[in-house]
């Protein structure tokens, strides 16, 4: 095929993917809207939509009748018969497998805990989980498999490198193993990258082209969206915000550096500090909820913090300050419009994220000209679970699977 012919095929595929993305993410619901949004000719849009209708990917539904407004308008929607997305989220403590549709409605979710005993047979456990999901949907058309994995990763080779505190596991070629077993397309990336691009498609990043997604859990990851695209480079390595040093003489980190951000603000670190402060074995989530209650009582009823609340408040304030410190350098380098916090970070009381936001905006270099917002993920604490299909979604929306 000539170069012009190849480019023409690629353009057609990209246009199909773009049309499907705009409908699946709720940005367009009619042919006219699609033509206006994409700049494609009405005839081209009608042809693409017609193909999707014929193949059962889209369907037309009548919108609710508005009295006195004439005929019911017809809306384009993703069909229940459209191919689905299979996703695997592999993190330090657990692995989650989901089957969802193109609008990110989860049809089935299963997960297993990762322990010292089963860590060295993770691929086999993933296969069992995927098999159990597929057995419930025999004959279902599936676009492929998306994997969002604990980092550091090499996303070009589909390999998990050597994550700290991951039972000594390293160089896991999970993408290759999944392809060999299931004989379908597999798309792999770090879980923070996957969550970031999914936030761009469906979540709180949909209205901006430049943002940083911060994955705060037992570690701190980040995904960068720049000019509306997920930031990647030739190395295949992903952003490691958690290993940005905020104190060159600070706490030693397993990565070999000192003062790494995740050694100060990871949810397990803060959980440990809170347990020591109040003498109770609660989880990070439970402490966050308790602190939220104390803040609410103070704001609504004028009640002073109790002694334990004062101790917890000091720890959360310290967390906010260190988070702001770590983020400010990225803000000065990338100039994002907003920061999105997900995973366990979703549970942090708003008061402390507001503190972090103020501190970032007091320190960032362009503070006189613009402000940076810090918001929580649209997907809450499940950001990386929904996000595990992010790399697969990108392939679909770029037309690579048509």
mmCIF file of C-alpha atoms in Angstrom:
data_model
loop_
_atom_site.group_PDB
_atom_site.id
_atom_site.type_symbol
_atom_site.label_atom_id
_atom_site.label_comp_id
_atom_site.label_asym_id
_atom_site.label_seq_id
_atom_site.Cartn_x
_atom_site.Cartn_y
_atom_site.Cartn_z
ATOM 1 C CA UNK A 1 0.000 0.000 0.000
ATOM 2 C CA UNK A 2 1.282 3.485 -0.881
ATOM 3 C CA UNK A 3 2.105 5.967 1.871
ATOM 4 C CA UNK A 4 -0.894 8.101 0.910
ATOM 5 C CA UNK A 5 -3.153 5.030 1.017
ATOM 6 C CA UNK A 6 -1.815 4.044 4.435
ATOM 7 C CA UNK A 7 -2.296 7.550 5.769
ATOM 8 C CA UNK A 8 -5.858 7.544 4.441
ATOM 9 C CA UNK A 9 -6.627 4.299 6.287
ATOM 10 C CA UNK A 10 -5.110 5.659 9.485
ATOM 11 C CA UNK A 11 -7.132 8.856 9.140
ATOM 12 C CA UNK A 12 -10.364 6.904 8.730
ATOM 13 C CA UNK A 13 -9.588 4.840 11.802
ATOM 14 C CA UNK A 14 -8.731 7.922 13.823
ATOM 15 C CA UNK A 15 -11.989 9.575 12.779
ATOM 16 C CA UNK A 16 -13.959 6.490 13.838
ATOM 17 C CA UNK A 17 -12.224 6.468 17.185
ATOM 18 C CA UNK A 18 -12.866 10.167 17.702
ATOM 19 C CA UNK A 19 -16.573 9.819 16.940
ATOM 20 C CA UNK A 20 -16.878 6.892 19.331
ATOM 21 C CA UNK A 21 -15.002 8.774 22.062
ATOM 22 C CA UNK A 22 -17.262 11.806 21.828
ATOM 23 C CA UNK A 23 -20.374 9.655 22.147
ATOM 24 C CA UNK A 24 -19.039 7.301 24.837
ATOM 25 C CA UNK A 25 -17.826 10.149 27.035
ATOM 26 C CA UNK A 26 -21.076 12.091 26.665
ATOM 27 C CA UNK A 27 -19.631 15.040 24.752
ATOM 28 C CA UNK A 28 -21.886 14.555 21.717
ATOM 29 C CA UNK A 29 -25.234 12.870 21.177
ATOM 30 C CA UNK A 30 -26.178 13.707 17.593
ATOM 31 C CA UNK A 31 -24.691 13.776 14.128
ATOM 32 C CA UNK A 32 -24.880 17.574 14.036
ATOM 33 C CA UNK A 33 -22.957 17.865 17.321
ATOM 34 C CA UNK A 34 -20.366 15.401 16.063
ATOM 35 C CA UNK A 35 -19.833 17.348 12.861
ATOM 36 C CA UNK A 36 -19.487 20.612 14.779
ATOM 37 C CA UNK A 37 -17.120 19.164 17.366
ATOM 38 C CA UNK A 38 -14.874 17.230 14.979
ATOM 39 C CA UNK A 39 -14.943 19.500 11.941
ATOM 40 C CA UNK A 40 -15.809 16.474 9.808
ATOM 41 C CA UNK A 41 -18.303 16.780 6.969
ATOM 42 C CA UNK A 42 -21.867 15.765 7.833
ATOM 43 C CA UNK A 43 -21.717 13.004 5.214
ATOM 44 C CA UNK A 44 -18.512 11.614 6.760
ATOM 45 C CA UNK A 45 -20.064 11.628 10.232
ATOM 46 C CA UNK A 46 -23.219 9.930 8.933
ATOM 47 C CA UNK A 47 -21.142 7.237 7.242
ATOM 48 C CA UNK A 48 -19.126 6.520 10.424
ATOM 49 C CA UNK A 49 -22.262 6.498 12.591
ATOM 50 C CA UNK A 50 -23.992 4.222 10.104
ATOM 51 C CA UNK A 51 -21.132 1.713 10.345
ATOM 52 C CA UNK A 52 -21.282 1.741 14.144
ATOM 53 C CA UNK A 53 -25.073 1.302 14.094
ATOM 54 C CA UNK A 54 -24.804 -1.607 11.657
ATOM 55 C CA UNK A 55 -22.095 -3.284 13.766
ATOM 56 C CA UNK A 56 -24.057 -2.911 16.988
ATOM 57 C CA UNK A 57 -21.595 -0.523 18.608
ATOM 58 C CA UNK A 58 -24.058 2.381 18.724
ATOM 59 C CA UNK A 59 -27.811 2.644 18.854
ATOM 60 C CA UNK A 60 -30.335 5.452 18.495
ATOM 61 C CA UNK A 61 -32.746 6.250 21.308
ATOM 62 C CA UNK A 62 -35.512 8.780 21.523
ATOM 63 C CA UNK A 63 -34.962 11.410 24.173
ATOM 64 C CA UNK A 64 -37.797 12.284 26.541
ATOM 65 C CA UNK A 65 -40.535 14.264 24.796
ATOM 66 C CA UNK A 66 -40.595 17.942 25.656
ATOM 67 C CA UNK A 67 -44.235 19.092 25.594
ATOM 68 C CA UNK A 68 -45.018 21.411 22.718
ATOM 69 C CA UNK A 69 -41.612 20.967 21.092
ATOM 70 C CA UNK A 70 -42.595 18.699 18.195
ATOM 71 C CA UNK A 71 -40.930 15.357 17.400
ATOM 72 C CA UNK A 72 -38.846 13.489 19.912
ATOM 73 C CA UNK A 73 -35.160 14.160 19.243
ATOM 74 C CA UNK A 74 -33.023 11.076 18.582
ATOM 75 C CA UNK A 75 -29.829 10.564 20.590
ATOM 76 C CA UNK A 76 -26.838 8.415 19.677
ATOM 77 C CA UNK A 77 -25.756 6.107 22.510
ATOM 78 C CA UNK A 78 -23.369 3.234 23.076
ATOM 79 C CA UNK A 79 -25.238 -0.014 22.490
ATOM 80 C CA UNK A 80 -25.445 -2.669 25.215
ATOM 81 C CA UNK A 81 -24.108 -5.030 22.546
ATOM 82 C CA UNK A 82 -20.949 -3.000 21.934
ATOM 83 C CA UNK A 83 -17.642 -4.724 22.738
ATOM 84 C CA UNK A 84 -16.566 -4.488 26.364
ATOM 85 C CA UNK A 85 -13.303 -3.660 28.134
ATOM 86 C CA UNK A 86 -11.398 -6.045 30.388
ATOM 87 C CA UNK A 87 -9.132 -4.414 32.948
ATOM 88 C CA UNK A 88 -6.497 -5.513 35.475
ATOM 89 C CA UNK A 89 -5.320 -3.201 38.260
ATOM 90 C CA UNK A 90 -2.248 -4.628 39.984
ATOM 91 C CA UNK A 91 -1.177 -2.794 43.110
ATOM 92 C CA UNK A 92 0.982 -3.582 46.104
ATOM 93 C CA UNK A 93 -1.699 -5.050 48.363
ATOM 94 C CA UNK A 94 -4.326 -6.299 45.915
ATOM 95 C CA UNK A 95 -5.214 -7.032 42.322
ATOM 96 C CA UNK A 96 -8.596 -6.115 40.845
ATOM 97 C CA UNK A 97 -10.075 -7.397 37.582
ATOM 98 C CA UNK A 98 -13.053 -5.655 35.986
ATOM 99 C CA UNK A 99 -15.263 -5.992 32.946
ATOM 100 C CA UNK A 100 -16.892 -2.723 31.907
ATOM 101 C CA UNK A 101 -18.586 -1.060 28.975
ATOM 102 C CA UNK A 102 -17.443 1.966 26.989
ATOM 103 C CA UNK A 103 -19.145 4.301 29.454
ATOM 104 C CA UNK A 104 -17.193 2.767 32.349
ATOM 105 C CA UNK A 105 -20.164 1.010 33.887
ATOM 106 C CA UNK A 106 -18.600 -1.936 35.716
ATOM 107 C CA UNK A 107 -20.415 -5.160 34.879
ATOM 108 C CA UNK A 108 -18.261 -7.419 37.027
ATOM 109 C CA UNK A 109 -15.449 -6.868 39.507
ATOM 110 C CA UNK A 110 -13.352 -9.430 41.336
ATOM 111 C CA UNK A 111 -10.181 -9.063 43.356
ATOM 112 C CA UNK A 112 -7.674 -10.913 45.485
ATOM 113 C CA UNK A 113 -5.240 -9.822 48.144
ATOM 114 C CA UNK A 114 -1.517 -10.029 47.451
ATOM 115 C CA UNK A 115 0.469 -11.532 50.309
ATOM 116 C CA UNK A 116 3.916 -12.936 50.935
ATOM 117 C CA UNK A 117 2.455 -16.403 50.317
ATOM 118 C CA UNK A 118 0.936 -15.785 46.872
ATOM 119 C CA UNK A 119 3.110 -12.947 45.535
ATOM 120 C CA UNK A 120 5.363 -15.190 43.449
ATOM 121 C CA UNK A 121 2.406 -16.702 41.611
ATOM 122 C CA UNK A 122 0.660 -13.427 40.754
ATOM 123 C CA UNK A 123 0.219 -14.206 37.018
ATOM 124 C CA UNK A 124 -1.573 -17.455 37.815
ATOM 125 C CA UNK A 125 -3.906 -15.699 40.251
ATOM 126 C CA UNK A 126 -4.624 -13.008 37.655
ATOM 127 C CA UNK A 127 -5.434 -15.687 35.088
ATOM 128 C CA UNK A 128 -7.870 -17.303 37.529
ATOM 129 C CA UNK A 129 -9.576 -13.957 38.190
ATOM 130 C CA UNK A 130 -9.834 -13.111 34.480
ATOM 131 C CA UNK A 131 -11.115 -16.605 33.679
ATOM 132 C CA UNK A 132 -13.806 -16.300 36.348
ATOM 133 C CA UNK A 133 -15.030 -13.041 34.797
ATOM 134 C CA UNK A 134 -14.967 -14.359 31.233
ATOM 135 C CA UNK A 135 -16.903 -17.452 32.262
ATOM 136 C CA UNK A 136 -19.799 -15.236 33.336
ATOM 137 C CA UNK A 137 -19.928 -13.588 29.900
ATOM 138 C CA UNK A 138 -19.418 -16.353 27.336
ATOM 139 C CA UNK A 139 -19.332 -15.086 23.766
ATOM 140 C CA UNK A 140 -19.098 -11.433 24.827
ATOM 141 C CA UNK A 141 -17.184 -9.295 22.341
ATOM 142 C CA UNK A 142 -14.194 -7.642 24.022
ATOM 143 C CA UNK A 143 -11.928 -4.958 22.580
ATOM 144 C CA UNK A 144 -8.964 -6.156 24.602
ATOM 145 C CA UNK A 145 -7.302 -6.061 28.007
ATOM 146 C CA UNK A 146 -6.003 -2.999 29.812
ATOM 147 C CA UNK A 147 -3.436 -3.301 32.598
ATOM 148 C CA UNK A 148 -2.661 -0.574 35.111
ATOM 149 C CA UNK A 149 0.303 -1.703 37.196
ATOM 150 C CA UNK A 150 2.332 -0.688 40.201
ATOM 151 C CA UNK A 151 5.483 1.204 39.215
ATOM 152 C CA UNK A 152 8.113 1.695 38.223
ATOM 153 C CA UNK A 153 7.186 0.202 34.870
ATOM 154 C CA UNK A 154 8.486 0.130 31.333
ATOM 155 C CA UNK A 155 5.242 0.828 29.494
ATOM 156 C CA UNK A 156 6.742 0.212 26.065
ATOM 157 C CA UNK A 157 7.746 -3.339 26.930
ATOM 158 C CA UNK A 158 4.804 -4.013 29.223
ATOM 159 C CA UNK A 159 7.076 -4.798 32.125
ATOM 160 C CA UNK A 160 6.853 -4.140 35.863
ATOM 161 C CA UNK A 161 10.418 -3.292 36.865
ATOM 162 C CA UNK A 162 11.327 -3.373 40.560
ATOM 163 C CA UNK A 163 8.712 -1.712 42.813
ATOM 164 C CA UNK A 164 9.788 -0.999 46.402
ATOM 165 C CA UNK A 165 8.148 -3.175 49.051
ATOM 166 C CA UNK A 166 6.723 -5.589 46.487
ATOM 167 C CA UNK A 167 7.915 -8.874 47.942
ATOM 168 C CA UNK A 168 11.145 -8.746 45.962
ATOM 169 C CA UNK A 169 9.329 -9.154 42.652
ATOM 170 C CA UNK A 170 10.854 -7.557 39.585
ATOM 171 C CA UNK A 171 10.907 -7.693 35.770
ATOM 172 C CA UNK A 172 7.363 -9.083 35.470
ATOM 173 C CA UNK A 173 6.436 -9.260 31.776
ATOM 174 C CA UNK A 174 2.720 -9.220 32.464
ATOM 175 C CA UNK A 175 1.652 -7.856 29.081
ATOM 176 C CA UNK A 176 3.417 -10.643 27.224
ATOM 177 C CA UNK A 177 1.979 -13.343 29.480
ATOM 178 C CA UNK A 178 -1.570 -11.999 29.081
ATOM 179 C CA UNK A 179 -1.230 -11.839 25.297
ATOM 180 C CA UNK A 180 0.044 -15.409 25.131
ATOM 181 C CA UNK A 181 -2.811 -16.733 27.249
ATOM 182 C CA UNK A 182 -5.802 -14.785 25.915
ATOM 183 C CA UNK A 183 -4.807 -14.033 22.306
ATOM 184 C CA UNK A 184 -6.309 -10.552 22.350
ATOM 185 C CA UNK A 185 -4.802 -7.058 22.322
ATOM 186 C CA UNK A 186 -3.254 -6.053 25.658
ATOM 187 C CA UNK A 187 -2.383 -2.469 26.577
ATOM 188 C CA UNK A 188 -0.172 -1.750 29.565
ATOM 189 C CA UNK A 189 0.862 1.291 31.593
ATOM 190 C CA UNK A 190 1.560 2.457 35.115
ATOM 191 C CA UNK A 191 -1.615 2.683 37.180
ATOM 192 C CA UNK A 192 -1.253 6.448 37.733
ATOM 193 C CA UNK A 193 -0.957 7.068 33.988
ATOM 194 C CA UNK A 194 -4.029 4.923 33.397
ATOM 195 C CA UNK A 195 -6.014 6.774 36.063
ATOM 196 C CA UNK A 196 -4.899 10.132 34.652
ATOM 197 C CA UNK A 197 -6.054 9.480 31.099
ATOM 198 C CA UNK A 198 -9.333 7.985 32.315
ATOM 199 C CA UNK A 199 -9.851 11.137 34.392
ATOM 200 C CA UNK A 200 -9.303 13.092 31.162
ATOM 201 C CA UNK A 201 -11.890 11.063 29.243
ATOM 202 C CA UNK A 202 -14.621 10.792 31.876
ATOM 203 C CA UNK A 203 -13.683 12.594 35.069
ATOM 204 C CA UNK A 204 -12.499 15.844 36.579
ATOM 205 C CA UNK A 205 -9.852 16.303 33.898
ATOM 206 C CA UNK A 206 -12.352 16.407 31.039
ATOM 207 C CA UNK A 207 -12.515 20.183 30.999
ATOM 208 C CA UNK A 208 -8.790 20.937 30.915
ATOM 209 C CA UNK A 209 -5.795 19.993 28.801
ATOM 210 C CA UNK A 210 -3.045 20.176 31.425
ATOM 211 C CA UNK A 211 -3.268 18.525 34.825
ATOM 212 C CA UNK A 212 -1.433 16.243 37.219
ATOM 213 C CA UNK A 213 -3.192 13.215 38.656
ATOM 214 C CA UNK A 214 -1.701 12.274 42.045
ATOM 215 C CA UNK A 215 -2.230 8.716 43.217
ATOM 216 C CA UNK A 216 -1.818 8.799 46.983
ATOM 217 C CA UNK A 217 -1.863 5.413 48.689
ATOM 218 C CA UNK A 218 0.891 3.131 50.012
ATOM 219 C CA UNK A 219 3.233 5.162 47.854
ATOM 220 C CA UNK A 220 2.708 8.274 45.720
ATOM 221 C CA UNK A 221 2.404 8.088 41.953
ATOM 222 C CA UNK A 222 1.503 10.616 39.295
ATOM 223 C CA UNK A 223 0.159 10.747 35.765
ATOM 224 C CA UNK A 224 0.724 13.855 33.654
ATOM 225 C CA UNK A 225 -1.695 15.085 30.999
ATOM 226 C CA UNK A 226 -0.096 17.736 28.783
ATOM 227 C CA UNK A 227 -1.904 19.423 25.874
ATOM 228 C CA UNK A 228 -4.746 16.960 26.295
ATOM 229 C CA UNK A 229 -2.502 13.915 25.913
ATOM 230 C CA UNK A 230 -0.912 11.574 28.411
ATOM 231 C CA UNK A 231 2.740 12.527 28.765
ATOM 232 C CA UNK A 232 5.116 9.782 27.630
ATOM 233 C CA UNK A 233 8.691 9.718 26.420
ATOM 234 C CA UNK A 234 11.090 7.399 24.631
ATOM 235 C CA UNK A 235 12.316 5.743 27.837
ATOM 236 C CA UNK A 236 9.012 3.988 28.548
ATOM 237 C CA UNK A 237 9.362 5.037 32.186
ATOM 238 C CA UNK A 238 6.554 6.830 34.005
ATOM 239 C CA UNK A 239 6.565 9.807 36.366
ATOM 240 C CA UNK A 240 7.593 8.939 39.928
ATOM 241 C CA UNK A 241 6.338 11.874 41.988
ATOM 242 C CA UNK A 242 6.691 9.855 45.185
ATOM 243 C CA UNK A 243 10.464 9.747 44.718
ATOM 244 C CA UNK A 244 10.851 13.503 44.454
ATOM 245 C CA UNK A 245 13.031 14.493 47.394
ATOM 246 C CA UNK A 246 11.681 17.227 49.656
ATOM 247 C CA UNK A 247 14.652 16.938 52.051
ATOM 248 C CA UNK A 248 18.060 15.897 50.758
ATOM 249 C CA UNK A 249 19.084 14.883 54.278
ATOM 250 C CA UNK A 250 15.738 13.294 55.045
ATOM 251 C CA UNK A 251 14.465 9.787 55.702
ATOM 252 C CA UNK A 252 16.287 7.127 53.624
ATOM 253 C CA UNK A 253 14.119 5.554 50.941
ATOM 254 C CA UNK A 254 14.368 2.071 49.447
ATOM 255 C CA UNK A 255 14.945 3.682 46.051
ATOM 256 C CA UNK A 256 18.358 4.822 47.334
ATOM 257 C CA UNK A 257 17.433 8.484 47.714
ATOM 258 C CA UNK A 258 16.660 10.467 50.867
ATOM 259 C CA UNK A 259 13.634 12.551 51.772
ATOM 260 C CA UNK A 260 11.346 11.057 49.122
ATOM 261 C CA UNK A 261 7.840 12.496 49.261
ATOM 262 C CA UNK A 262 6.177 9.129 49.738
ATOM 263 C CA UNK A 263 8.171 8.560 52.927
ATOM 264 C CA UNK A 264 6.207 11.463 54.448
ATOM 265 C CA UNK A 265 2.684 11.495 52.980
ATOM 266 C CA UNK A 266 1.786 7.935 51.898
ATOM 267 C CA UNK A 267 -1.466 6.809 53.500
ATOM 268 C CA UNK A 268 0.266 3.996 55.399
ATOM 269 C CA UNK A 269 2.829 6.466 56.798
ATOM 270 C CA UNK A 270 0.130 8.896 57.958
ATOM 271 C CA UNK A 271 -1.911 6.007 59.323
ATOM 272 C CA UNK A 272 1.053 4.935 61.445
ATOM 273 C CA UNK A 273 1.586 8.458 62.759
ATOM 274 C CA UNK A 274 -2.092 8.789 63.671
ATOM 275 C CA UNK A 275 -2.091 5.420 65.444
ATOM 276 C CA UNK A 276 0.930 6.444 67.505
ATOM 277 C CA UNK A 277 -0.619 9.821 68.317
ATOM 278 C CA UNK A 278 -3.978 8.562 69.586
ATOM 279 C CA UNK A 279 -3.122 4.991 70.547
ATOM 280 C CA UNK A 280 -5.779 3.319 68.363
ATOM 281 C CA UNK A 281 -5.455 0.762 65.563
ATOM 282 C CA UNK A 282 -7.684 2.452 63.021
ATOM 283 C CA UNK A 283 -7.250 2.626 59.255
ATOM 284 C CA UNK A 284 -6.349 5.717 57.258
ATOM 285 C CA UNK A 285 -9.941 5.852 56.003
ATOM 286 C CA UNK A 286 -11.337 5.677 59.542
ATOM 287 C CA UNK A 287 -9.023 8.433 60.777
ATOM 288 C CA UNK A 288 -10.007 10.645 57.837
ATOM 289 C CA UNK A 289 -13.689 10.129 58.575
ATOM 290 C CA UNK A 290 -13.159 10.850 62.266
ATOM 291 C CA UNK A 291 -11.270 14.045 61.473
ATOM 292 C CA UNK A 292 -14.005 15.129 59.075
ATOM 293 C CA UNK A 293 -16.524 14.740 61.891
ATOM 294 C CA UNK A 294 -14.408 16.843 64.246
ATOM 295 C CA UNK A 295 -14.049 19.581 61.622
ATOM 296 C CA UNK A 296 -17.799 19.576 60.981
ATOM 297 C CA UNK A 297 -18.595 19.902 64.698
ATOM 298 C CA UNK A 298 -16.199 22.814 64.993
ATOM 299 C CA UNK A 299 -17.635 24.610 61.971
ATOM 300 C CA UNK A 300 -21.326 23.974 62.649
ATOM 301 C CA UNK A 301 -21.525 23.871 66.435
ATOM 302 C CA UNK A 302 -18.534 25.974 67.396
ATOM 303 C CA UNK A 303 -17.018 23.076 69.340
ATOM 304 C CA UNK A 304 -13.267 23.203 69.968
ATOM 305 C CA UNK A 305 -11.109 20.287 68.911
ATOM 306 C CA UNK A 306 -10.672 17.649 71.585
ATOM 307 C CA UNK A 307 -7.106 16.750 72.568
ATOM 308 C CA UNK A 308 -6.996 13.776 70.187
ATOM 309 C CA UNK A 309 -8.387 15.952 67.390
ATOM 310 C CA UNK A 310 -5.608 18.493 67.936
ATOM 311 C CA UNK A 311 -3.019 15.719 67.578
ATOM 312 C CA UNK A 312 -4.601 14.402 64.398
ATOM 313 C CA UNK A 313 -5.036 17.904 62.975
ATOM 314 C CA UNK A 314 -1.308 18.547 63.398
ATOM 315 C CA UNK A 315 -0.484 15.369 61.449
ATOM 316 C CA UNK A 316 -2.909 16.169 58.623
ATOM 317 C CA UNK A 317 -1.597 19.756 58.445
ATOM 318 C CA UNK A 318 1.944 18.414 58.149
ATOM 319 C CA UNK A 319 0.795 16.089 55.398
ATOM 320 C CA UNK A 320 -0.798 19.003 53.520
ATOM 321 C CA UNK A 321 2.379 21.080 53.786
ATOM 322 C CA UNK A 322 4.601 18.282 52.494
ATOM 323 C CA UNK A 323 2.168 17.492 49.692
ATOM 324 C CA UNK A 324 2.277 21.155 48.670
ATOM 325 C CA UNK A 325 6.068 21.115 48.819
ATOM 326 C CA UNK A 326 6.293 18.093 46.528
ATOM 327 C CA UNK A 327 3.699 19.399 44.070
ATOM 328 C CA UNK A 328 5.036 22.947 43.754
ATOM 329 C CA UNK A 329 8.128 21.883 41.815
ATOM 330 C CA UNK A 330 5.961 19.995 39.325
ATOM 331 C CA UNK A 331 3.638 22.984 39.026
ATOM 332 C CA UNK A 332 6.556 25.294 38.210
ATOM 333 C CA UNK A 333 7.877 22.836 35.639
ATOM 334 C CA UNK A 334 4.638 21.822 33.934
ATOM 335 C CA UNK A 335 2.240 24.731 34.578
ATOM 336 C CA UNK A 336 -0.890 22.554 34.914
ATOM 337 C CA UNK A 337 -4.396 23.909 35.293
ATOM 338 C CA UNK A 338 -5.233 21.651 38.215
ATOM 339 C CA UNK A 339 -4.113 18.799 40.451
ATOM 340 C CA UNK A 340 -6.403 15.782 40.856
ATOM 341 C CA UNK A 341 -5.994 13.599 43.960
ATOM 342 C CA UNK A 342 -7.196 9.995 43.911
ATOM 343 C CA UNK A 343 -6.941 6.553 45.535
ATOM 344 C CA UNK A 344 -6.591 6.887 49.346
ATOM 345 C CA UNK A 345 -6.042 10.612 48.864
ATOM 346 C CA UNK A 346 -9.747 10.892 48.108
ATOM 347 C CA UNK A 347 -10.506 10.390 51.807
ATOM 348 C CA UNK A 348 -8.374 13.299 53.033
ATOM 349 C CA UNK A 349 -10.709 15.903 54.584
ATOM 350 C CA UNK A 350 -11.242 18.841 52.235
ATOM 351 C CA UNK A 351 -9.810 21.263 54.780
ATOM 352 C CA UNK A 352 -6.304 19.860 54.308
ATOM 353 C CA UNK A 353 -6.403 19.763 50.530
ATOM 354 C CA UNK A 354 -7.518 23.388 50.670
ATOM 355 C CA UNK A 355 -4.483 24.112 52.856
ATOM 356 C CA UNK A 356 -2.245 22.382 50.325
ATOM 357 C CA UNK A 357 -3.852 24.349 47.498
ATOM 358 C CA UNK A 358 -3.250 27.664 49.261
ATOM 359 C CA UNK A 359 0.381 26.781 49.932
ATOM 360 C CA UNK A 360 0.996 25.739 46.324
ATOM 361 C CA UNK A 361 -0.478 29.009 45.113
ATOM 362 C CA UNK A 362 1.609 31.003 47.568
ATOM 363 C CA UNK A 363 4.814 29.368 46.305
ATOM 364 C CA UNK A 364 4.359 28.732 42.586
ATOM 365 C CA UNK A 365 6.261 31.062 40.311
ATOM 366 C CA UNK A 366 3.254 32.407 38.369
ATOM 367 C CA UNK A 367 1.159 33.056 41.489
ATOM 368 C CA UNK A 368 0.411 36.659 40.483
ATOM 369 C CA UNK A 369 -1.170 35.542 37.229
ATOM 370 C CA UNK A 370 -3.018 32.293 37.835
ATOM 371 C CA UNK A 371 -4.162 29.893 40.489
ATOM 372 C CA UNK A 372 -3.908 26.098 40.607
ATOM 373 C CA UNK A 373 -6.858 24.095 41.877
ATOM 374 C CA UNK A 374 -6.540 20.857 43.848
ATOM 375 C CA UNK A 375 -9.603 18.631 43.440
ATOM 376 C CA UNK A 376 -10.516 15.054 44.215
ATOM 377 C CA UNK A 377 -10.885 12.339 41.597
ATOM 378 C CA UNK A 378 -14.265 11.848 39.968
ATOM 379 C CA UNK A 379 -13.789 8.139 40.668
ATOM 380 C CA UNK A 380 -12.961 8.592 44.351
ATOM 381 C CA UNK A 381 -10.826 5.946 45.994
ATOM 382 C CA UNK A 382 -11.480 3.645 42.996
ATOM 383 C CA UNK A 383 -9.638 5.871 40.514
ATOM 384 C CA UNK A 384 -7.012 3.267 39.663
ATOM 385 C CA UNK A 385 -9.614 0.497 39.426
ATOM 386 C CA UNK A 386 -11.641 2.367 36.813
ATOM 387 C CA UNK A 387 -8.405 3.632 35.331
ATOM 388 C CA UNK A 388 -6.908 0.214 34.639
ATOM 389 C CA UNK A 389 -8.652 0.226 31.244
ATOM 390 C CA UNK A 390 -7.150 3.639 30.432
ATOM 391 C CA UNK A 391 -4.471 2.438 28.008
ATOM 392 C CA UNK A 392 -7.030 0.209 26.278
ATOM 393 C CA UNK A 393 -9.483 3.108 25.995
ATOM 394 C CA UNK A 394 -6.795 5.210 24.332
ATOM 395 C CA UNK A 395 -6.279 2.488 21.734
ATOM 396 C CA UNK A 396 -10.036 2.334 21.081
ATOM 397 C CA UNK A 397 -10.464 6.113 20.917
ATOM 398 C CA UNK A 398 -7.496 6.470 18.568
ATOM 399 C CA UNK A 399 -9.077 3.935 16.222
ATOM 400 C CA UNK A 400 -6.318 1.344 16.563
ATOM 401 C CA UNK A 401 -8.732 -1.541 17.174
ATOM 402 C CA UNK A 402 -11.094 -1.054 14.221
#
